[in-house]
Amino acid sequence: MTLTRREILRLVALGAVSTALDSAGAEEQKPNLRQLGADKRLAIGSAFSTNELNPDDESLFRHELSRITPENELKMTAIRPTRETFDFARADAIADFARRGGLEMRGHALIWNNDRQPGWLATLSEAEMRSAIEEHIERTMGRYEGRIEVWDVINEPVGTVAFGDYMLRDGPFVQRLGPDYIALAFRAARAVAPAAKLVLNETHTERDDRFGRNYRRRLLYIIDRLQDTGVPLDGIGLQGHLQPDKPFDPHGFGAFLDEIARRKLFIEITELDVNDASFPDDIAARDQAVAATYRRFLRTALANPAVRSLSFWQLGDGASWYFAQSVDENPLGQRRPRPLLYDADMRPKLAFDAVADELRRMPERPRG
């Protein structure tokens, strides 16, 4: 008899676990990631969506995690369909679940300068854009005061378009305000929540090719300009959407983490998963390759004491953005992505074991 983690948790809740444990083999012996992280003072989290507001998923997330991140529900596209409208219903539902389950909730993301933002932003003047940013941050952070301690204030600012000495992602905010939109958002966030931890979240930095090294350099430039001008910045989020077909150099990535830590900023791994598109079709071989990719990345990332949290971009394959993209592109396809710690039936995979092993071997985080 093989039970999924969901089934075991349900039996625990019903007081029927003793019989199940005798017949479930080694499945129930899987470690608790939350406790493994807590033993080393590392917060363990995952993206979470309103689709997972059901007893089975809620039990699993409470069991394994210490924090959750709304995947899309706190983004401006979800909250602000029009300039006059603030719709927090879905974000509130996740906040209520976090409260019930004793989980931290991480704020993601206040300002994301990309082409998927609400269309009304493109109609604003420079002055109106400044006002819109400040209003959005004030209303959103104010609503969750005391419930969210860490916020991604700016998401993915780095890009390939030159704005003065900056290389930034194009979008409505930078088109109106240039690089100033970044400092404006951080200052507005500090004014609303003086005790909150304010984070700049970025992607691609684990890649050790020209593209990835450019992202590192451009991100450090933004950090230095913010710090030089007294902009409140507490930490850096590194997403970690790992692409195994791109080079990864532990020494180079480790040196980059050291550069961030040297600037007195904490580091969070915020959106970890593995793109398995370049791996074999065979599921066993693919799962082994995904697990090895997690292990290689975490061996370097968790060695740096400035890394204080580790969050995955969902726990189960069926909820992954890669999975949804695969279904959209090929509804009848036989191969589906397996980028996460659990499969689509929420059974832990080799990736889970690899992560647990790396949590055991990582050095303890410093206090404070």
Short mmCIF file of C-alpha atoms in Angstrom, two decimals:
data_model
loop_
_atom_site.label_atom_id
_atom_site.label_comp_id
_atom_site.label_asym_id
_atom_site.label_seq_id
_atom_site.Cartn_x
_atom_site.Cartn_y
_atom_site.Cartn_z
CA MET A 1 0.00 0.00 0.00
CA THR A 2 1.43 3.39 -1.00
CA LEU A 3 -0.12 6.53 0.40
CA THR A 4 0.37 10.04 -0.84
CA ARG A 5 1.49 12.68 1.63
CA ARG A 6 -2.02 14.15 1.41
CA GLU A 7 -3.58 10.82 2.41
CA ILE A 8 -1.23 10.38 5.34
CA LEU A 9 -1.98 13.88 6.62
CA ARG A 10 -5.71 13.23 6.33
CA LEU A 11 -5.34 10.01 8.33
CA VAL A 12 -3.36 11.85 10.99
CA ALA A 13 -6.19 14.34 11.34
CA LEU A 14 -8.68 11.47 11.71
CA GLY A 15 -6.59 9.65 14.28
CA ALA A 16 -6.12 6.67 11.98
CA VAL A 17 -2.44 6.99 11.31
CA SER A 18 -1.17 3.99 13.26
CA THR A 19 -2.66 1.46 10.85
CA ALA A 20 -1.62 3.45 7.83
CA LEU A 21 1.96 3.72 9.00
CA ASP A 22 2.29 -0.05 9.14
CA SER A 23 1.26 -0.41 5.50
CA ALA A 24 2.57 2.71 3.85
CA GLY A 25 6.18 1.59 3.59
CA ALA A 26 8.80 4.28 3.80
CA GLU A 27 6.54 7.06 2.50
CA GLU A 28 5.65 8.44 5.91
CA GLN A 29 9.30 8.62 6.91
CA LYS A 30 9.86 11.62 4.66
CA PRO A 31 11.27 14.47 6.73
CA ASN A 32 9.42 17.67 7.45
CA LEU A 33 11.06 20.43 5.40
CA ARG A 34 9.81 23.14 7.74
CA GLN A 35 11.55 21.53 10.71
CA LEU A 36 14.73 20.81 8.77
CA GLY A 37 14.87 24.48 7.88
CA ALA A 38 13.98 25.65 11.38
CA ASP A 39 16.81 23.54 12.79
CA LYS A 40 19.19 25.78 10.80
CA ARG A 41 17.14 29.03 11.14
CA LEU A 42 16.07 28.92 7.50
CA ALA A 43 12.47 29.72 6.58
CA ILE A 44 10.94 27.27 4.09
CA GLY A 45 8.16 28.47 1.80
CA SER A 46 6.26 28.01 -1.41
CA ALA A 47 4.03 29.86 -3.81
CA PHE A 48 0.36 29.30 -3.04
CA SER A 49 -2.79 30.13 -4.98
CA THR A 50 -6.50 30.24 -4.28
CA ASN A 51 -6.79 27.00 -6.29
CA GLU A 52 -5.17 25.27 -3.32
CA LEU A 53 -7.70 26.44 -0.77
CA ASN A 54 -8.92 22.92 -0.07
CA PRO A 55 -8.35 20.60 2.92
CA ASP A 56 -5.78 18.34 1.24
CA ASP A 57 -3.49 21.05 -0.09
CA GLU A 58 -3.88 23.17 3.03
CA SER A 59 -2.75 20.25 5.22
CA LEU A 60 0.32 19.62 3.11
CA PHE A 61 1.37 23.26 3.03
CA ARG A 62 0.95 23.61 6.79
CA HIS A 63 2.95 20.44 7.36
CA GLU A 64 5.91 21.28 5.15
CA LEU A 65 6.23 25.06 5.23
CA SER A 66 6.69 28.04 7.50
CA ARG A 67 5.62 30.65 4.91
CA ILE A 68 3.60 31.02 1.73
CA THR A 69 3.77 33.51 -1.13
CA PRO A 70 0.64 34.38 -3.13
CA GLU A 71 1.60 33.36 -6.64
CA ASN A 72 -0.39 36.04 -8.47
CA GLU A 73 -3.07 37.29 -6.09
CA LEU A 74 -1.08 40.28 -4.76
CA LYS A 75 0.17 41.49 -8.13
CA MET A 76 -1.24 44.70 -9.55
CA THR A 77 -2.89 42.83 -12.42
CA ALA A 78 -5.01 40.91 -9.89
CA ILE A 79 -5.76 43.79 -7.52
CA ARG A 80 -6.20 46.74 -9.92
CA PRO A 81 -8.33 45.84 -12.96
CA THR A 82 -9.13 49.56 -13.25
CA ARG A 83 -7.47 52.63 -11.79
CA GLU A 84 -10.37 53.14 -9.38
CA THR A 85 -10.74 49.50 -8.31
CA PHE A 86 -8.91 47.61 -5.56
CA ASP A 87 -9.99 43.96 -5.38
CA PHE A 88 -8.30 42.12 -2.52
CA ALA A 89 -10.73 39.20 -2.30
CA ARG A 90 -8.34 36.48 -3.48
CA ALA A 91 -5.36 37.87 -1.58
CA ASP A 92 -7.51 38.10 1.56
CA ALA A 93 -8.47 34.44 1.19
CA ILE A 94 -4.80 33.43 1.17
CA ALA A 95 -4.02 35.72 4.09
CA ASP A 96 -6.83 34.11 6.06
CA PHE A 97 -5.46 30.64 5.30
CA ALA A 98 -1.99 31.71 6.41
CA ARG A 99 -3.41 33.02 9.67
CA ARG A 100 -5.41 29.83 10.30
CA GLY A 101 -2.42 27.65 9.56
CA GLY A 102 0.12 29.63 11.55
CA LEU A 103 2.11 30.46 8.41
CA GLU A 104 3.93 33.63 7.49
CA MET A 105 2.72 35.31 4.32
CA ARG A 106 5.26 36.92 2.01
CA GLY A 107 4.22 39.93 -0.08
CA HIS A 108 4.74 39.44 -3.83
CA ALA A 109 4.91 41.77 -5.70
CA LEU A 110 4.08 45.45 -5.36
CA ILE A 111 5.62 46.86 -8.55
CA TRP A 112 6.49 44.70 -11.55
CA ASN A 113 7.54 46.65 -14.61
CA ASN A 114 6.50 44.43 -17.51
CA ASP A 115 4.09 44.38 -20.42
CA ARG A 116 1.44 42.39 -18.54
CA GLN A 117 0.43 45.25 -16.27
CA PRO A 118 -3.08 46.76 -16.35
CA GLY A 119 -3.68 48.70 -19.55
CA TRP A 120 -4.78 51.84 -17.73
CA LEU A 121 -1.21 52.45 -16.57
CA ALA A 122 -0.18 53.35 -20.12
CA THR A 123 -2.61 56.29 -20.11
CA LEU A 124 -1.02 58.04 -17.11
CA SER A 125 1.18 61.12 -17.16
CA GLU A 126 4.44 61.21 -15.21
CA ALA A 127 2.78 62.87 -12.21
CA GLU A 128 -0.15 60.47 -12.34
CA MET A 129 2.21 57.49 -12.50
CA ARG A 130 4.03 58.64 -9.37
CA SER A 131 0.71 59.06 -7.60
CA ALA A 132 -0.51 55.66 -8.80
CA ILE A 133 2.60 53.89 -7.47
CA GLU A 134 2.34 55.59 -4.09
CA GLU A 135 -1.39 54.93 -3.81
CA HIS A 136 -1.02 51.28 -4.79
CA ILE A 137 1.72 50.68 -2.24
CA GLU A 138 -0.09 52.57 0.51
CA ARG A 139 -3.37 50.70 -0.01
CA THR A 140 -1.82 47.26 -0.47
CA MET A 141 0.76 47.33 2.32
CA GLY A 142 -1.62 49.12 4.63
CA ARG A 143 -4.25 46.42 4.22
CA TYR A 144 -1.84 43.70 5.37
CA GLU A 145 -0.05 45.64 8.08
CA GLY A 146 0.96 43.23 10.82
CA ARG A 147 0.30 40.21 8.60
CA ILE A 148 3.10 40.55 6.02
CA GLU A 149 6.63 41.29 7.21
CA VAL A 150 8.59 40.81 3.95
CA TRP A 151 7.63 42.47 0.66
CA ASP A 152 8.95 42.20 -2.87
CA VAL A 153 8.69 45.93 -3.52
CA ILE A 154 10.24 45.70 -6.99
CA ASN A 155 10.10 42.58 -9.13
CA GLU A 156 12.51 41.94 -12.02
CA PRO A 157 13.81 45.45 -12.78
CA VAL A 158 16.85 44.28 -14.76
CA GLY A 159 16.54 44.04 -18.52
CA THR A 160 18.16 44.89 -21.83
CA VAL A 161 16.93 48.44 -22.47
CA ALA A 162 19.27 51.33 -21.64
CA PHE A 163 17.93 54.11 -19.42
CA GLY A 164 20.93 56.30 -18.72
CA ASP A 165 23.50 54.09 -17.02
CA TYR A 166 20.89 51.49 -16.12
CA MET A 167 19.88 48.41 -18.12
CA LEU A 168 16.25 47.79 -17.27
CA ARG A 169 13.21 45.81 -18.31
CA ASP A 170 10.85 47.86 -20.43
CA GLY A 171 7.33 48.58 -19.23
CA PRO A 172 4.89 51.30 -18.20
CA PHE A 173 6.68 52.43 -15.04
CA VAL A 174 10.10 52.91 -16.58
CA GLN A 175 8.62 54.51 -19.70
CA ARG A 176 7.14 57.30 -17.60
CA LEU A 177 9.64 57.61 -14.76
CA GLY A 178 12.87 56.00 -15.93
CA PRO A 179 14.94 54.32 -13.19
CA ASP A 180 13.38 56.65 -10.59
CA TYR A 181 10.37 54.35 -10.28
CA ILE A 182 12.51 51.92 -8.26
CA ALA A 183 13.57 54.39 -5.56
CA LEU A 184 10.08 55.90 -5.50
CA ALA A 185 8.53 52.52 -4.71
CA PHE A 186 11.00 51.68 -1.94
CA ARG A 187 10.61 55.07 -0.28
CA ALA A 188 6.82 54.78 -0.45
CA ALA A 189 6.97 51.29 1.06
CA ARG A 190 9.15 52.42 3.96
CA ALA A 191 6.79 55.31 4.68
CA VAL A 192 3.83 52.92 4.93
CA ALA A 193 5.55 50.12 6.87
CA PRO A 194 8.67 51.27 8.73
CA ALA A 195 9.30 47.82 10.24
CA ALA A 196 8.76 45.75 7.08
CA LYS A 197 11.64 44.08 5.26
CA LEU A 198 11.85 45.50 1.75
CA VAL A 199 13.18 43.28 -1.04
CA LEU A 200 14.18 43.65 -4.69
CA ASN A 201 13.42 40.35 -6.47
CA GLU A 202 15.32 39.31 -9.62
CA THR A 203 15.72 36.38 -11.98
CA HIS A 204 18.39 34.73 -14.20
CA THR A 205 21.30 35.43 -11.83
CA GLU A 206 22.24 31.76 -11.38
CA ARG A 207 23.13 31.46 -15.07
CA ASP A 208 26.87 31.50 -15.73
CA ASP A 209 26.77 32.63 -19.33
CA ARG A 210 27.09 36.13 -20.74
CA PHE A 211 23.37 36.75 -20.27
CA GLY A 212 23.39 35.71 -16.61
CA ARG A 213 26.62 37.50 -15.75
CA ASN A 214 25.21 40.68 -17.29
CA TYR A 215 22.13 40.31 -15.10
CA ARG A 216 24.34 40.02 -12.01
CA ARG A 217 26.35 43.09 -12.95
CA ARG A 218 23.26 45.15 -13.74
CA LEU A 219 21.56 44.10 -10.51
CA LEU A 220 24.60 45.06 -8.44
CA TYR A 221 24.64 48.43 -10.19
CA ILE A 222 21.02 49.06 -9.17
CA ILE A 223 21.78 47.99 -5.60
CA ASP A 224 24.77 50.32 -5.38
CA ARG A 225 22.83 53.31 -6.72
CA LEU A 226 20.00 52.68 -4.26
CA GLN A 227 22.38 52.37 -1.33
CA ASP A 228 24.43 55.39 -2.42
CA THR A 229 21.29 57.55 -2.33
CA GLY A 230 19.93 56.23 0.95
CA VAL A 231 17.00 54.30 -0.51
CA PRO A 232 15.65 51.77 2.03
CA LEU A 233 16.56 48.28 0.80
CA ASP A 234 16.84 45.33 3.19
CA GLY A 235 17.25 42.25 1.04
CA ILE A 236 17.57 40.70 -2.40
CA GLY A 237 15.35 37.93 -3.71
CA LEU A 238 16.89 35.56 -6.23
CA GLN A 239 14.18 33.61 -7.97
CA GLY A 240 15.99 30.45 -9.02
CA HIS A 241 13.98 29.28 -12.02
CA LEU A 242 16.77 26.85 -12.84
CA GLN A 243 17.53 26.12 -16.50
CA PRO A 244 19.81 23.07 -16.69
CA ASP A 245 20.56 23.68 -20.37
CA LYS A 246 22.33 26.89 -19.31
CA PRO A 247 25.73 26.80 -17.57
CA PHE A 248 25.95 26.98 -13.79
CA ASP A 249 29.25 27.64 -12.03
CA PRO A 250 29.20 27.17 -8.25
CA HIS A 251 32.23 29.40 -7.78
CA GLY A 252 30.82 32.24 -9.88
CA PHE A 253 27.38 32.10 -8.29
CA GLY A 254 28.88 31.81 -4.82
CA ALA A 255 31.01 34.89 -5.46
CA PHE A 256 27.89 36.77 -6.57
CA LEU A 257 26.12 35.85 -3.32
CA ASP A 258 29.16 37.12 -1.44
CA GLU A 259 28.89 40.44 -3.30
CA ILE A 260 25.30 40.86 -2.12
CA ALA A 261 26.13 39.87 1.45
CA ARG A 262 29.05 42.31 1.47
CA ARG A 263 26.50 45.08 0.91
CA LYS A 264 24.83 44.12 4.23
CA LEU A 265 21.70 42.72 2.57
CA PHE A 266 20.00 39.44 3.37
CA ILE A 267 19.25 37.02 0.52
CA GLU A 268 16.12 34.97 -0.14
CA ILE A 269 15.71 32.23 -2.73
CA THR A 270 12.18 33.09 -3.75
CA GLU A 271 10.83 31.04 -6.69
CA LEU A 272 12.85 27.84 -6.97
CA ASP A 273 11.96 25.22 -9.57
CA VAL A 274 13.65 23.31 -12.40
CA ASN A 275 12.83 23.55 -16.11
CA ASP A 276 13.13 19.90 -17.14
CA ALA A 277 12.55 20.46 -20.88
CA SER A 278 16.12 19.45 -21.75
CA PHE A 279 15.97 16.19 -19.76
CA PRO A 280 14.96 12.72 -21.08
CA ASP A 281 11.35 11.69 -21.57
CA ASP A 282 11.86 8.73 -19.25
CA ILE A 283 10.34 9.78 -15.94
CA ALA A 284 12.83 8.00 -13.69
CA ALA A 285 15.80 9.48 -15.52
CA ARG A 286 14.19 12.91 -15.61
CA ASP A 287 13.43 12.87 -11.89
CA GLN A 288 17.03 11.95 -11.15
CA ALA A 289 18.26 14.85 -13.28
CA VAL A 290 15.87 17.31 -11.64
CA ALA A 291 16.98 16.17 -8.18
CA ALA A 292 20.64 16.57 -9.14
CA THR A 293 19.91 20.10 -10.39
CA TYR A 294 18.32 21.07 -7.08
CA ARG A 295 21.21 19.54 -5.17
CA ARG A 296 23.90 21.34 -7.18
CA PHE A 297 22.21 24.74 -6.83
CA LEU A 298 21.38 24.42 -3.14
CA ARG A 299 24.86 23.16 -2.25
CA THR A 300 26.14 26.60 -3.28
CA ALA A 301 23.21 28.80 -2.26
CA LEU A 302 22.76 27.42 1.24
CA ALA A 303 26.47 27.63 2.00
CA ASN A 304 26.13 31.42 2.28
CA PRO A 305 24.84 32.49 5.72
CA ALA A 306 23.18 35.58 4.21
CA VAL A 307 20.60 33.26 2.59
CA ARG A 308 17.84 33.24 5.17
CA SER A 309 14.87 31.68 3.35
CA LEU A 310 14.12 29.16 0.63
CA SER A 311 10.83 29.19 -1.27
CA PHE A 312 9.71 26.96 -4.12
CA TRP A 313 7.43 28.12 -6.92
CA GLN A 314 4.71 25.67 -5.83
CA LEU A 315 5.15 22.24 -4.26
CA GLY A 316 3.43 19.92 -6.75
CA ASP A 317 4.00 19.57 -10.49
CA GLY A 318 0.32 19.97 -11.32
CA ALA A 319 0.28 23.52 -9.95
CA SER A 320 3.48 24.62 -11.70
CA TRP A 321 3.44 27.43 -14.24
CA TYR A 322 5.47 25.12 -16.48
CA PHE A 323 2.69 22.51 -16.29
CA ALA A 324 0.00 25.05 -17.16
CA GLN A 325 2.09 26.36 -20.04
CA SER A 326 2.57 22.81 -21.33
CA VAL A 327 -1.17 22.10 -21.32
CA ASP A 328 -1.90 25.38 -23.10
CA GLU A 329 0.66 24.69 -25.80
CA ASN A 330 -0.13 20.99 -26.29
CA PRO A 331 -3.39 19.87 -24.63
CA LEU A 332 -3.03 16.27 -25.85
CA GLY A 333 0.68 15.92 -25.14
CA GLN A 334 1.93 12.90 -23.23
CA ARG A 335 4.93 14.54 -21.61
CA ARG A 336 4.24 17.00 -18.81
CA PRO A 337 6.83 18.97 -16.81
CA ARG A 338 8.03 17.58 -13.48
CA PRO A 339 9.82 20.64 -12.04
CA LEU A 340 8.97 20.43 -8.34
CA LEU A 341 9.29 18.34 -5.18
CA TYR A 342 5.98 16.49 -5.56
CA ASP A 343 4.38 14.96 -8.62
CA ALA A 344 0.92 15.92 -9.90
CA ASP A 345 -0.64 13.46 -7.41
CA MET A 346 1.34 15.09 -4.60
CA ARG A 347 3.68 12.16 -4.04
CA PRO A 348 7.19 13.26 -3.00
CA LYS A 349 9.88 12.66 -5.61
CA LEU A 350 13.65 12.39 -5.62
CA ALA A 351 13.79 16.18 -5.68
CA PHE A 352 12.22 16.23 -2.22
CA ASP A 353 14.95 13.92 -0.92
CA ALA A 354 17.67 16.03 -2.52
CA VAL A 355 16.34 19.20 -0.89
CA ALA A 356 16.03 17.50 2.49
CA ASP A 357 19.62 16.26 2.24
CA GLU A 358 20.91 19.74 1.45
CA LEU A 359 18.97 21.24 4.36
CA ARG A 360 20.59 18.72 6.69
CA ARG A 361 24.10 19.50 5.51
CA MET A 362 23.80 23.29 5.31
CA PRO A 363 25.46 25.42 8.02
CA GLU A 364 23.23 26.96 10.66
CA ARG A 365 22.12 30.53 9.96
CA PRO A 366 23.35 33.23 12.37
CA ARG A 367 20.92 34.53 14.96
CA GLY A 368 19.11 37.79 14.32
#
